[in-house]
PDB file of C-alpha atoms in Angstrom:
ATOM      1  CA  MET Y   1     107.620  98.851  89.681  1.00 97.00           C
ATOM      2  CA  LYS Y   2     105.940  99.346  86.338  1.00 98.00           C
ATOM      3  CA  TRP Y   3     107.120 101.585  83.531  1.00 98.00           C
ATOM      4  CA  GLN Y   4     106.162 102.724  80.079  1.00 98.00           C
ATOM      5  CA  GLN Y   5     108.188 104.505  77.471  1.00 97.00           C
ATOM      6  CA  VAL Y   6     106.009 107.465  76.351  1.00 98.00           C
ATOM      7  CA  GLN Y   7     108.433 109.076  73.902  1.00 96.00           C
ATOM      8  CA  ASP Y   8     110.849 107.342  71.534  1.00 95.00           C
ATOM      9  CA  GLY Y   9     114.010 108.563  69.922  1.00 87.00           C
ATOM     10  CA  PRO Y  10     117.298 109.800  71.238  1.00 88.00           C
ATOM     11  CA  SER Y  11     115.443 111.837  73.923  1.00 94.00           C
ATOM     12  CA  ALA Y  12     113.337 109.044  75.372  1.00 97.00           C
ATOM     13  CA  VAL Y  13     110.772 109.758  78.108  1.00 98.00           C
ATOM     14  CA  TYR Y  14     109.649 107.111  80.588  1.00 98.00           C
ATOM     15  CA  VAL Y  15     106.895 107.058  83.171  1.00 98.00           C
ATOM     16  CA  VAL Y  16     107.884 104.840  86.109  1.00 98.00           C
ATOM     17  CA  VAL Y  17     105.357 103.953  88.836  1.00 98.00           C
ATOM     18  CA  LEU Y  18     106.673 102.465  92.061  1.00 98.00           C
ATOM     19  CA  ASP Y  19     104.600 100.142  94.237  1.00 98.00           C
ATOM     20  CA  PRO Y  20     104.007 100.193  98.012  1.00 98.00           C
ATOM     21  CA  GLY Y  21     107.103  99.170  99.980  1.00 98.00           C
ATOM     22  CA  GLU Y  22     109.633  99.772  97.184  1.00 98.00           C
ATOM     23  CA  ASP Y  23     112.712 101.911  97.824  1.00 98.00           C
ATOM     24  CA  PRO Y  24     112.860 104.656  95.193  1.00 98.00           C
ATOM     25  CA  VAL Y  25     116.663 104.946  95.262  1.00 98.00           C
ATOM     26  CA  ALA Y  26     117.220 101.230  94.660  1.00 98.00           C
ATOM     27  CA  GLU Y  27     114.431 100.981  92.061  1.00 98.00           C
ATOM     28  CA  LEU Y  28     115.478 104.057  90.065  1.00 98.00           C
ATOM     29  CA  THR Y  29     119.138 102.932  90.163  1.00 98.00           C
ATOM     30  CA  ALA Y  30     118.140  99.494  88.764  1.00 98.00           C
ATOM     31  CA  PHE Y  31     115.931 101.166  86.123  1.00 98.00           C
ATOM     32  CA  ALA Y  32     118.699 103.521  85.031  1.00 98.00           C
ATOM     33  CA  ARG Y  33     121.166 100.666  84.704  1.00 98.00           C
ATOM     34  CA  ASP Y  34     118.698  98.398  82.875  1.00 98.00           C
ATOM     35  CA  ARG Y  35     117.996 101.140  80.353  1.00 96.00           C
ATOM     36  CA  SER Y  36     121.652 102.314  80.175  1.00 95.00           C
ATOM     37  CA  LEU Y  37     120.678 105.888  80.916  1.00 96.00           C
ATOM     38  CA  GLY Y  38     123.590 108.311  80.647  1.00 92.00           C
ATOM     39  CA  ALA Y  39     122.210 111.810  81.052  1.00 96.00           C
ATOM     40  CA  SER Y  40     118.671 111.976  82.393  1.00 98.00           C
ATOM     41  CA  GLN Y  41     116.408 114.305  84.306  1.00 98.00           C
ATOM     42  CA  VAL Y  42     114.097 112.918  86.988  1.00 98.00           C
ATOM     43  CA  THR Y  43     110.930 114.420  88.511  1.00 98.00           C
ATOM     44  CA  ALA Y  44     108.381 112.679  90.731  1.00 98.00           C
ATOM     45  CA  LEU Y  45     105.571 112.964  93.217  1.00 98.00           C
ATOM     46  CA  GLY Y  46     103.713 110.574  95.478  1.00 98.00           C
ATOM     47  CA  ALA Y  47     104.132 109.524  99.098  1.00 98.00           C
ATOM     48  CA  PHE Y  48     106.297 107.533 101.483  1.00 98.00           C
ATOM     49  CA  SER Y  49     105.472 105.634 104.680  1.00 98.00           C
ATOM     50  CA  ARG Y  50     108.954 106.664 105.866  1.00 98.00           C
ATOM     51  CA  ALA Y  51     112.126 108.086 104.373  1.00 98.00           C
ATOM     52  CA  VAL Y  52     115.641 109.278 105.131  1.00 98.00           C
ATOM     53  CA  VAL Y  53     116.934 112.444 103.552  1.00 98.00           C
ATOM     54  CA  GLY Y  54     120.445 113.791 104.075  1.00 98.00           C
ATOM     55  CA  TRP Y  55     122.176 117.051 104.616  1.00 98.00           C
ATOM     56  CA  PHE Y  56     125.760 117.150 103.295  1.00 98.00           C
ATOM     57  CA  ASP Y  57     128.250 117.970 106.067  1.00 97.00           C
ATOM     58  CA  ARG Y  58     131.251 119.675 104.439  1.00 96.00           C
ATOM     59  CA  GLN Y  59     133.574 118.957 107.358  1.00 96.00           C
ATOM     60  CA  ALA Y  60     132.718 115.259 107.569  1.00 96.00           C
ATOM     61  CA  LYS Y  61     132.391 114.913 103.760  1.00 96.00           C
ATOM     62  CA  ASP Y  62     129.311 112.788 104.283  1.00 96.00           C
ATOM     63  CA  TYR Y  63     125.564 113.044 104.562  1.00 97.00           C
ATOM     64  CA  ARG Y  64     123.941 113.551 107.959  1.00 98.00           C
ATOM     65  CA  PRO Y  65     120.798 111.425 107.909  1.00 98.00           C
ATOM     66  CA  ILE Y  66     117.477 113.104 108.674  1.00 98.00           C
ATOM     67  CA  PRO Y  67     114.946 110.308 109.350  1.00 98.00           C
ATOM     68  CA  VAL Y  68     111.264 110.903 108.599  1.00 98.00           C
ATOM     69  CA  GLU Y  69     109.495 108.170 110.545  1.00 98.00           C
ATOM     70  CA  GLN Y  70     105.962 108.926 109.405  1.00 98.00           C
ATOM     71  CA  GLN Y  71     103.697 109.030 106.386  1.00 98.00           C
ATOM     72  CA  CYS Y  72     104.757 111.950 104.185  1.00 98.00           C
ATOM     73  CA  GLU Y  73     103.816 113.464 100.862  1.00 98.00           C
ATOM     74  CA  VAL Y  74     106.515 113.736  98.222  1.00 98.00           C
ATOM     75  CA  LEU Y  75     105.932 117.387  97.397  1.00 98.00           C
ATOM     76  CA  SER Y  76     108.893 117.475  95.065  1.00 97.00           C
ATOM     77  CA  LEU Y  77     111.467 114.993  93.975  1.00 98.00           C
ATOM     78  CA  ILE Y  78     113.977 116.123  91.394  1.00 98.00           C
ATOM     79  CA  GLY Y  79     117.278 114.838  90.239  1.00 98.00           C
ATOM     80  CA  ASP Y  80     119.510 113.538  87.480  1.00 98.00           C
ATOM     81  CA  VAL Y  81     121.162 110.368  86.305  1.00 97.00           C
ATOM     82  CA  ALA Y  82     124.798 110.357  85.265  1.00 97.00           C
ATOM     83  CA  VAL Y  83     127.373 107.611  84.847  1.00 96.00           C
ATOM     84  CA  ALA Y  84     129.481 106.898  87.925  1.00 93.00           C
ATOM     85  CA  ASP Y  85     132.259 104.293  88.353  1.00 92.00           C
ATOM     86  CA  ASP Y  86     129.644 101.618  89.015  1.00 93.00           C
ATOM     87  CA  GLY Y  87     127.244 102.590  86.241  1.00 96.00           C
ATOM     88  CA  PRO Y  88     124.309 104.993  85.836  1.00 97.00           C
ATOM     89  CA  THR Y  89     123.496 106.545  89.212  1.00 96.00           C
ATOM     90  CA  PRO Y  90     120.579 108.802  90.204  1.00 97.00           C
ATOM     91  CA  HIS Y  91     121.169 111.866  92.333  1.00 97.00           C
ATOM     92  CA  LEU Y  92     117.830 112.714  93.960  1.00 98.00           C
ATOM     93  CA  HIS Y  93     116.624 115.542  96.199  1.00 98.00           C
ATOM     94  CA  ALA Y  94     113.215 115.491  97.898  1.00 98.00           C
ATOM     95  CA  VAL Y  95     110.955 117.855  99.807  1.00 98.00           C
ATOM     96  CA  LEU Y  96     108.580 115.840 102.036  1.00 98.00           C
ATOM     97  CA  GLY Y  97     105.384 117.259 103.527  1.00 98.00           C
ATOM     98  CA  LEU Y  98     104.448 116.116 107.039  1.00 98.00           C
ATOM     99  CA  SER Y  99     100.992 115.889 108.635  1.00 97.00           C
ATOM    100  CA  ASP Y 100     101.365 119.243 110.429  1.00 98.00           C
ATOM    101  CA  GLY Y 101     102.252 121.057 107.220  1.00 97.00           C
ATOM    102  CA  SER Y 102     105.962 121.246 107.950  1.00 98.00           C
ATOM    103  CA  THR Y 103     108.558 119.874 105.548  1.00 98.00           C
ATOM    104  CA  ARG Y 104     111.788 117.970 105.597  1.00 98.00           C
ATOM    105  CA  GLY Y 105     114.097 117.964 102.636  1.00 98.00           C
ATOM    106  CA  GLY Y 106     117.520 117.019 101.346  1.00 98.00           C
ATOM    107  CA  HIS Y 107     119.364 114.362  99.394  1.00 98.00           C
ATOM    108  CA  LEU Y 108     117.113 111.268  99.210  1.00 98.00           C
ATOM    109  CA  LEU Y 109     119.002 108.449 100.899  1.00 98.00           C
ATOM    110  CA  SER Y 110     116.135 105.944 101.140  1.00 98.00           C
ATOM    111  CA  GLY Y 111     112.383 105.693 101.357  1.00 98.00           C
ATOM    112  CA  ARG Y 112     109.470 103.275 101.421  1.00 98.00           C
ATOM    113  CA  VAL Y 113     106.793 104.097  98.879  1.00 98.00           C
ATOM    114  CA  TRP Y 114     103.180 104.221 100.081  1.00 98.00           C
ATOM    115  CA  PRO Y 115     100.919 104.158  98.211  1.00 98.00           C
ATOM    116  CA  THR Y 116     102.708 105.241  95.016  1.00 98.00           C
ATOM    117  CA  LEU Y 117     105.523 107.229  93.521  1.00 98.00           C
ATOM    118  CA  GLU Y 118     104.958 108.537  89.972  1.00 98.00           C
ATOM    119  CA  VAL Y 119     108.253 109.309  88.251  1.00 98.00           C
ATOM    120  CA  VAL Y 120     109.013 110.915  84.879  1.00 98.00           C
ATOM    121  CA  VAL Y 121     112.481 110.221  83.477  1.00 98.00           C
ATOM    122  CA  ARG Y 122     113.644 112.331  80.525  1.00 98.00           C
ATOM    123  CA  ASP Y 123     116.734 110.849  78.903  1.00 97.00           C
ATOM    124  CA  SER Y 124     119.029 112.525  76.413  1.00 94.00           C
ATOM    125  CA  PRO Y 125     121.439 111.098  73.837  1.00 91.00           C
ATOM    126  CA  ALA Y 126     124.386 112.552  75.729  1.00 90.00           C
ATOM    127  CA  GLU Y 127     126.338 110.838  78.483  1.00 90.00           C
ATOM    128  CA  LEU Y 128     127.471 112.669  81.578  1.00 92.00           C
ATOM    129  CA  ALA Y 129     130.158 111.246  83.813  1.00 93.00           C
ATOM    130  CA  LYS Y 130     130.411 111.608  87.559  1.00 93.00           C
ATOM    131  CA  THR Y 131     133.926 111.976  88.851  1.00 92.00           C
ATOM    132  CA  HIS Y 132     134.857 111.440  92.515  1.00 92.00           C
ATOM    133  CA  ARG Y 133     136.224 114.611  94.044  1.00 93.00           C
ATOM    134  CA  PRO Y 134     138.212 113.684  97.190  1.00 95.00           C
ATOM    135  CA  ASP Y 135     138.529 117.342  98.131  1.00 95.00           C
ATOM    136  CA  ILE Y 136     134.741 117.547  98.405  1.00 94.00           C
ATOM    137  CA  GLY Y 137     133.893 113.943  99.292  1.00 95.00           C
ATOM    138  CA  LEU Y 138     131.400 113.430  96.486  1.00 94.00           C
ATOM    139  CA  ALA Y 139     131.168 112.172  92.942  1.00 93.00           C
ATOM    140  CA  LEU Y 140     130.048 115.172  90.843  1.00 94.00           C
ATOM    141  CA  ILE Y 141     129.080 115.560  87.228  1.00 93.00           C
ATOM    142  CA  ASP Y 142     132.049 116.572  85.099  1.00 87.00           C
ATOM    143  CA  PRO Y 143     130.603 118.262  82.006  1.00 85.00           C
ATOM    144  CA  GLY Y 144     133.767 117.900  80.048  1.00 74.00           C
TER     145      GLY Y 144
END
């Protein structure tokens, strides 16, 4: 992973480029924690050699994994970073384009970058906290 800060100030903007084989969830989590991001917006595009997205099952209060075991284009990856119990945590959703033109999408659980993933992270001076909601089964942003 390589990154460059392209805007200074309380609303910093970073460009993060992931290398082949890297897992975007792990890398963006490490980046967010290294930079102490507290309320950020994430957008990206690129491609994966494989990925797993998830669909949230309300009854089970857990994600059902949807494996994508082929090269796919990251048509859209959007998300946020907020502070959870264990530190800044990205929440990412992806739409992946397959070779036949179909798509798979959902919560990004994992992926393997190939050949690149180009990410823009827009931070803000605020801090948003995620609070675990046992009734739902997720940690959600609590705006105050």
